[in-house]
Amino acid sequence: MLLFIYTLFVKFYYLLNPSVYLADGSEGLVYSALTAWLESLVGKSPIFFTTLAILLQFLQALLLTRIINNHRLFAKDTYLPAMCFLLFTSLLESWNVFSPAVLVNTIMLWIFSGITDLYMRTSARDVAFNIGFALGICGLFYFPAILFVALLFISLLIMRAFRLAEWIIGLMGLLCPFYLLGTWLFLTNRWDAIETLPRVSFHLPMITNYKVWGAFVVSLLFFVTGWVMLQRTFNKMLIQGRKIWSAMAVYVVVAIFIPFFSASFTPAYWVLAILPLSLFAGNVFWTITNNTFANALHFLVLAYVIIMQYFSH
């Protein structure tokens, strides 16, 4: 309940100034079909789509907390990563718009949960296929998300000894949703829709918006600080815990680069990196033993969020 109240507080500005869903040419066929269906029900209602995006982020925060606590990534059960996720996604307005990235983040929690299970499995072929399949579904919502296959392969290297069969099965899982989509388009005589699929192309834009730079720098600073602070207890962790944290660091790096491969660069897709980054931001607050300093740091970030929302243009 406190987390929900906190969500309403940090995101109230976006409910007062709602936006319609994002469509910039990078979205997949399934996302386009979903938004078209929702639009047929409620029209282009900004309040509906913004509320839906915020509720999805609240759900993601709860699921993230459950995964973290189940695998004991912190010494005790904590809601700090969930709080950080909701706080840091409030740094930029486009991170609170209903977009393919918000939907992909929900699916990535399934993938995150699968990655944490890789180490303990005698055979991980089914897990590798499920992760690949989930990545394929992500690609149907936001096509450049298929580049998260790099996360799958690197996670397999980190969590397990190299087994070529698991890599091949994971790749088969990635292709499966596209095969099913192609079959459905062929059987329904909609094969021409294939031509509307976005392409992966690299863009290196010139970012001039100071709000984008501010949100990116603050988030990156907490990621680096959280990783450095983690090294204090890294060697004392169980092997599984160390491997999971290492995989999450890779997750952040891959997610940062994925928006550069969109049809057109949009900072909104950097919200993909905020999900794993919130673990490291949570670790910053967890590691600080002085509660006064930790609270001051939290209120400093919170004040920055409020200023960017209400007192800047």
Tab-separated table of C-alpha atoms in Angstrom:
chain	number	residue	atom	x	y	z
A	1	MET	CA	0.000	0.000	0.000
A	2	LEU	CA	2.828	2.403	0.830
A	3	LEU	CA	4.463	1.600	-2.504
A	4	PHE	CA	1.205	2.367	-4.320
A	5	ILE	CA	0.887	5.706	-2.488
A	6	TYR	CA	4.504	6.450	-3.400
A	7	THR	CA	3.692	5.633	-7.042
A	8	LEU	CA	0.817	8.100	-7.078
A	9	PHE	CA	3.022	10.774	-5.502
A	10	VAL	CA	5.977	10.551	-7.910
A	11	LYS	CA	3.789	10.100	-10.992
A	12	PHE	CA	0.889	12.430	-10.190
A	13	TYR	CA	2.225	15.030	-12.622
A	14	TYR	CA	1.919	12.568	-15.508
A	15	LEU	CA	-1.682	11.817	-14.538
A	16	LEU	CA	-2.365	15.558	-14.589
A	17	ASN	CA	-0.661	15.867	-17.992
A	18	PRO	CA	-1.386	12.527	-19.696
A	19	SER	CA	-0.134	11.441	-23.112
A	20	VAL	CA	-1.402	9.017	-25.721
A	21	TYR	CA	0.542	5.906	-26.622
A	22	LEU	CA	3.914	6.073	-28.371
A	23	ALA	CA	4.134	5.163	-32.053
A	24	ASP	CA	7.392	6.190	-33.730
A	25	GLY	CA	7.862	3.507	-36.386
A	26	SER	CA	9.890	1.106	-34.220
A	27	GLU	CA	6.907	-0.762	-32.848
A	28	GLY	CA	6.055	-4.303	-33.910
A	29	LEU	CA	2.888	-5.663	-35.493
A	30	VAL	CA	1.493	-6.992	-32.212
A	31	TYR	CA	1.916	-3.613	-30.495
A	32	SER	CA	0.196	-1.866	-33.413
A	33	ALA	CA	-2.670	-4.362	-33.263
A	34	LEU	CA	-2.966	-3.951	-29.479
A	35	THR	CA	-3.067	-0.153	-29.586
A	36	ALA	CA	-5.562	-0.248	-32.454
A	37	TRP	CA	-7.813	-2.546	-30.397
A	38	LEU	CA	-7.526	-0.365	-27.290
A	39	GLU	CA	-8.200	2.719	-29.390
A	40	SER	CA	-11.373	1.115	-30.733
A	41	LEU	CA	-12.554	0.687	-27.130
A	42	VAL	CA	-11.607	4.015	-25.526
A	43	GLY	CA	-10.400	6.170	-28.409
A	44	LYS	CA	-7.174	8.134	-28.102
A	45	SER	CA	-7.735	8.782	-24.411
A	46	PRO	CA	-4.528	10.201	-22.874
A	47	ILE	CA	-5.651	9.522	-19.308
A	48	PHE	CA	-6.442	5.885	-20.108
A	49	PHE	CA	-3.096	5.118	-21.742
A	50	THR	CA	-1.076	7.003	-19.116
A	51	THR	CA	-2.938	5.301	-16.257
A	52	LEU	CA	-2.384	1.939	-17.929
A	53	ALA	CA	1.350	2.635	-18.274
A	54	ILE	CA	1.684	3.662	-14.618
A	55	LEU	CA	-0.282	0.632	-13.391
A	56	LEU	CA	1.966	-1.616	-15.471
A	57	GLN	CA	5.029	-0.021	-13.891
A	58	PHE	CA	3.577	-0.540	-10.409
A	59	LEU	CA	2.958	-4.200	-11.258
A	60	GLN	CA	6.509	-4.502	-12.594
A	61	ALA	CA	7.857	-3.069	-9.331
A	62	LEU	CA	5.956	-5.691	-7.329
A	63	LEU	CA	7.086	-8.572	-9.550
A	64	LEU	CA	10.676	-7.309	-9.458
A	65	THR	CA	10.540	-7.288	-5.649
A	66	ARG	CA	9.256	-10.855	-5.571
A	67	ILE	CA	12.055	-12.140	-7.819
A	68	ILE	CA	14.738	-10.290	-5.849
A	69	ASN	CA	13.506	-11.483	-2.464
A	70	ASN	CA	12.999	-15.063	-3.636
A	71	HIS	CA	16.630	-15.278	-4.737
A	72	ARG	CA	18.022	-13.408	-1.702
A	73	LEU	CA	19.901	-10.813	-3.735
A	74	PHE	CA	19.836	-8.663	-0.608
A	75	ALA	CA	20.507	-9.826	2.943
A	76	LYS	CA	16.851	-9.237	3.896
A	77	ASP	CA	13.587	-8.776	2.050
A	78	THR	CA	13.380	-5.225	0.757
A	79	TYR	CA	11.273	-2.931	-1.404
A	80	LEU	CA	14.174	-0.590	-2.160
A	81	PRO	CA	14.651	-1.707	-5.822
A	82	ALA	CA	10.898	-1.311	-6.399
A	83	MET	CA	10.993	2.190	-4.909
A	84	CYS	CA	14.017	3.050	-7.075
A	85	PHE	CA	12.306	1.714	-10.200
A	86	LEU	CA	9.260	3.917	-9.636
A	87	LEU	CA	11.418	6.907	-8.684
A	88	PHE	CA	13.856	6.659	-11.589
A	89	THR	CA	11.162	6.032	-14.203
A	90	SER	CA	9.691	9.357	-13.037
A	91	LEU	CA	12.845	11.230	-14.088
A	92	LEU	CA	11.653	11.589	-17.690
A	93	GLU	CA	8.154	12.116	-19.027
A	94	SER	CA	8.573	9.736	-21.982
A	95	TRP	CA	9.347	6.901	-19.538
A	96	ASN	CA	5.742	7.151	-18.321
A	97	VAL	CA	4.056	6.977	-21.716
A	98	PHE	CA	2.364	3.775	-22.858
A	99	SER	CA	4.932	2.389	-25.275
A	100	PRO	CA	6.390	-0.880	-26.571
A	101	ALA	CA	9.159	-0.542	-23.971
A	102	VAL	CA	6.665	-0.602	-21.080
A	103	LEU	CA	5.220	-3.868	-22.399
A	104	VAL	CA	8.673	-5.315	-23.087
A	105	ASN	CA	9.709	-4.547	-19.497
A	106	THR	CA	6.845	-6.733	-18.268
A	107	ILE	CA	8.033	-9.652	-20.393
A	108	MET	CA	11.662	-9.022	-19.388
A	109	LEU	CA	10.711	-9.834	-15.796
A	110	TRP	CA	9.872	-13.358	-17.004
A	111	ILE	CA	13.271	-13.449	-18.700
A	112	PHE	CA	14.991	-12.122	-15.553
A	113	SER	CA	13.334	-14.878	-13.527
A	114	GLY	CA	14.498	-17.460	-16.091
A	115	ILE	CA	18.084	-16.200	-15.967
A	116	THR	CA	18.153	-16.586	-12.181
A	117	ASP	CA	17.181	-20.254	-12.588
A	118	LEU	CA	19.946	-21.131	-15.055
A	119	TYR	CA	22.646	-21.837	-12.470
A	120	MET	CA	20.781	-24.473	-10.457
A	121	ARG	CA	19.477	-26.483	-13.416
A	122	THR	CA	21.145	-29.733	-14.455
A	123	SER	CA	19.837	-29.151	-17.961
A	124	ALA	CA	18.746	-25.660	-18.974
A	125	ARG	CA	17.444	-26.397	-22.461
A	126	ASP	CA	13.830	-25.698	-21.517
A	127	VAL	CA	14.789	-22.490	-19.703
A	128	ALA	CA	16.910	-21.339	-22.672
A	129	PHE	CA	14.000	-22.012	-25.044
A	130	ASN	CA	11.546	-20.144	-22.785
A	131	ILE	CA	13.879	-17.150	-22.533
A	132	GLY	CA	14.384	-17.146	-26.303
A	133	PHE	CA	10.636	-17.449	-26.877
A	134	ALA	CA	9.976	-14.529	-24.511
A	135	LEU	CA	12.593	-12.466	-26.372
A	136	GLY	CA	10.801	-13.264	-29.624
A	137	ILE	CA	7.542	-11.993	-28.122
A	138	CYS	CA	9.382	-8.819	-27.069
A	139	GLY	CA	10.449	-8.420	-30.695
A	140	LEU	CA	6.805	-8.528	-31.796
A	141	PHE	CA	6.140	-5.500	-29.585
A	142	TYR	CA	9.445	-3.668	-30.184
A	143	PHE	CA	11.567	-5.209	-32.914
A	144	PRO	CA	15.064	-4.062	-31.724
A	145	ALA	CA	14.367	-5.928	-28.463
A	146	ILE	CA	15.542	-9.097	-30.240
A	147	LEU	CA	19.052	-7.742	-29.601
A	148	PHE	CA	18.500	-8.878	-26.011
A	149	VAL	CA	19.587	-12.244	-27.408
A	150	ALA	CA	23.066	-10.982	-26.480
A	151	LEU	CA	21.872	-10.981	-22.851
A	152	LEU	CA	20.722	-14.594	-23.234
A	153	PHE	CA	24.048	-15.800	-24.625
A	154	ILE	CA	26.190	-13.844	-22.153
A	155	SER	CA	23.984	-15.022	-19.264
A	156	LEU	CA	24.464	-18.624	-20.394
A	157	LEU	CA	28.221	-18.024	-20.342
A	158	ILE	CA	28.070	-16.465	-16.878
A	159	MET	CA	25.627	-18.878	-15.259
A	160	ARG	CA	26.643	-22.178	-16.868
A	161	ALA	CA	29.402	-24.091	-18.609
A	162	PHE	CA	29.250	-23.707	-22.386
A	163	ARG	CA	26.812	-26.121	-24.045
A	164	LEU	CA	26.162	-25.478	-27.735
A	165	ALA	CA	22.777	-27.241	-27.629
A	166	GLU	CA	21.422	-24.700	-25.115
A	167	TRP	CA	22.539	-21.816	-27.324
A	168	ILE	CA	20.880	-23.337	-30.405
A	169	ILE	CA	17.662	-24.092	-28.524
A	170	GLY	CA	17.581	-20.530	-27.168
A	171	LEU	CA	17.938	-19.208	-30.729
A	172	MET	CA	15.142	-21.521	-31.888
A	173	GLY	CA	12.949	-20.111	-29.131
A	174	LEU	CA	13.699	-16.587	-30.359
A	175	LEU	CA	12.635	-17.455	-33.932
A	176	CYS	CA	9.500	-19.356	-32.897
A	177	PRO	CA	7.168	-16.316	-32.331
A	178	PHE	CA	8.170	-14.875	-35.706
A	179	TYR	CA	7.495	-18.237	-37.352
A	180	LEU	CA	4.043	-18.361	-35.736
A	181	LEU	CA	3.334	-14.782	-36.805
A	182	GLY	CA	4.417	-15.509	-40.374
A	183	THR	CA	2.216	-18.620	-40.451
A	184	TRP	CA	-0.794	-16.646	-39.230
A	185	LEU	CA	-0.211	-13.863	-41.778
A	186	PHE	CA	0.121	-16.423	-44.562
A	187	LEU	CA	-3.024	-18.341	-43.609
A	188	THR	CA	-5.077	-15.134	-43.292
A	189	ASN	CA	-3.718	-13.749	-46.579
A	190	ARG	CA	-2.073	-10.779	-44.858
A	191	TRP	CA	1.472	-11.528	-45.991
A	192	ASP	CA	1.888	-7.931	-47.218
A	193	ALA	CA	2.033	-6.863	-43.549
A	194	ILE	CA	5.573	-8.314	-43.422
A	195	GLU	CA	6.734	-5.288	-45.398
A	196	THR	CA	5.639	-3.015	-42.543
A	197	LEU	CA	7.974	-4.700	-40.056
A	198	PRO	CA	10.608	-2.233	-38.817
A	199	ARG	CA	14.249	-2.829	-39.594
A	200	VAL	CA	17.182	-2.759	-37.228
A	201	SER	CA	19.506	0.120	-38.122
A	202	PHE	CA	22.084	1.968	-36.064
A	203	HIS	CA	21.608	5.667	-35.262
A	204	LEU	CA	23.852	7.927	-33.199
A	205	PRO	CA	21.682	11.005	-32.543
A	206	MET	CA	22.636	14.384	-31.161
A	207	ILE	CA	20.734	14.709	-27.884
A	208	THR	CA	20.094	18.343	-26.971
A	209	ASN	CA	17.264	18.008	-24.437
A	210	TYR	CA	18.681	18.725	-20.986
A	211	LYS	CA	15.958	16.652	-19.303
A	212	VAL	CA	17.064	13.571	-21.239
A	213	TRP	CA	20.686	14.200	-20.283
A	214	GLY	CA	19.727	14.779	-16.654
A	215	ALA	CA	17.716	11.554	-16.404
A	216	PHE	CA	20.436	9.558	-18.169
A	217	VAL	CA	23.307	10.938	-16.070
A	218	VAL	CA	21.489	10.494	-12.740
A	219	SER	CA	20.522	6.913	-13.623
A	220	LEU	CA	24.004	6.039	-14.876
A	221	LEU	CA	25.610	7.557	-11.782
A	222	PHE	CA	23.507	5.366	-9.492
A	223	PHE	CA	24.273	2.298	-11.605
A	224	VAL	CA	28.030	2.830	-11.392
A	225	THR	CA	27.869	3.704	-7.678
A	226	GLY	CA	25.703	0.676	-6.931
A	227	TRP	CA	28.135	-1.623	-8.788
A	228	VAL	CA	31.142	-0.170	-6.945
A	229	MET	CA	29.408	-0.523	-3.566
A	230	LEU	CA	28.464	-4.088	-4.445
A	231	GLN	CA	32.143	-5.034	-4.620
A	232	ARG	CA	32.414	-4.673	-0.836
A	233	THR	CA	30.311	-7.777	-0.284
A	234	PHE	CA	30.648	-9.406	-3.709
A	235	ASN	CA	33.156	-12.078	-2.662
A	236	LYS	CA	31.069	-12.960	0.407
A	237	MET	CA	27.995	-13.788	-1.661
A	238	LEU	CA	26.957	-17.227	-2.772
A	239	ILE	CA	28.161	-18.118	-6.257
A	240	GLN	CA	24.626	-17.969	-7.630
A	241	GLY	CA	24.147	-14.441	-6.213
A	242	ARG	CA	27.394	-13.202	-7.773
A	243	LYS	CA	26.445	-14.622	-11.147
A	244	ILE	CA	22.968	-13.069	-11.041
A	245	TRP	CA	24.366	-9.634	-10.188
A	246	SER	CA	26.899	-9.949	-13.020
A	247	ALA	CA	24.130	-10.907	-15.470
A	248	MET	CA	22.095	-7.878	-14.321
A	249	ALA	CA	25.068	-5.586	-15.022
A	250	VAL	CA	25.179	-6.998	-18.560
A	251	TYR	CA	21.406	-6.486	-18.784
A	252	VAL	CA	21.825	-2.756	-18.027
A	253	VAL	CA	24.581	-2.282	-20.620
A	254	VAL	CA	22.681	-4.117	-23.386
A	255	ALA	CA	19.474	-2.184	-22.614
A	256	ILE	CA	21.317	1.148	-22.839
A	257	PHE	CA	22.488	0.404	-26.398
A	258	ILE	CA	19.268	-1.110	-27.807
A	259	PRO	CA	17.455	2.244	-28.486
A	260	PHE	CA	20.273	3.232	-30.854
A	261	PHE	CA	19.107	0.429	-33.186
A	262	SER	CA	15.510	1.673	-33.457
A	263	ALA	CA	14.013	2.937	-36.702
A	264	SER	CA	14.332	6.375	-35.139
A	265	PHE	CA	16.050	7.065	-31.831
A	266	THR	CA	13.656	7.838	-28.969
A	267	PRO	CA	14.822	8.312	-25.348
A	268	ALA	CA	11.583	6.644	-24.220
A	269	TYR	CA	13.161	3.245	-24.903
A	270	TRP	CA	15.884	3.847	-22.300
A	271	VAL	CA	13.243	2.831	-19.751
A	272	LEU	CA	14.322	-0.718	-20.678
A	273	ALA	CA	17.550	-0.089	-18.747
A	274	ILE	CA	15.821	1.329	-15.668
A	275	LEU	CA	14.348	-2.060	-14.709
A	276	PRO	CA	17.700	-3.815	-14.021
A	277	LEU	CA	19.359	-0.535	-13.037
A	278	SER	CA	16.935	-0.204	-10.114
A	279	LEU	CA	18.666	-3.175	-8.441
A	280	PHE	CA	21.944	-1.263	-8.350
A	281	ALA	CA	20.220	1.965	-7.279
A	282	GLY	CA	18.521	0.005	-4.502
A	283	ASN	CA	21.911	-1.338	-3.479
A	284	VAL	CA	23.166	2.244	-3.059
A	285	PHE	CA	20.485	2.949	-0.451
A	286	TRP	CA	20.921	-0.523	1.075
A	287	THR	CA	24.685	-0.155	1.530
A	288	ILE	CA	24.604	3.316	3.095
A	289	THR	CA	24.593	2.660	6.848
A	290	ASN	CA	23.823	6.238	7.841
A	291	ASN	CA	20.048	6.548	7.586
A	292	THR	CA	20.198	10.340	7.640
A	293	PHE	CA	22.487	10.416	4.616
A	294	ALA	CA	20.420	7.772	2.799
A	295	ASN	CA	17.212	9.750	3.388
A	296	ALA	CA	18.908	12.975	2.288
A	297	LEU	CA	20.073	11.298	-0.929
A	298	HIS	CA	16.566	9.994	-1.591
A	299	PHE	CA	14.975	13.404	-1.026
A	300	LEU	CA	17.611	14.998	-3.272
A	301	VAL	CA	16.641	12.706	-6.173
A	302	LEU	CA	12.955	13.169	-5.325
A	303	ALA	CA	13.375	16.957	-5.340
A	304	TYR	CA	15.057	16.744	-8.753
A	305	VAL	CA	12.076	14.727	-10.040
A	306	ILE	CA	9.568	17.263	-8.706
A	307	ILE	CA	11.508	20.230	-10.130
A	308	MET	CA	11.779	18.599	-13.571
A	309	GLN	CA	8.060	17.812	-13.513
A	310	TYR	CA	6.492	21.016	-12.222
A	311	PHE	CA	9.055	23.814	-12.496
A	312	SER	CA	10.860	23.309	-15.816
A	313	HIS	CA	9.955	23.693	-19.457
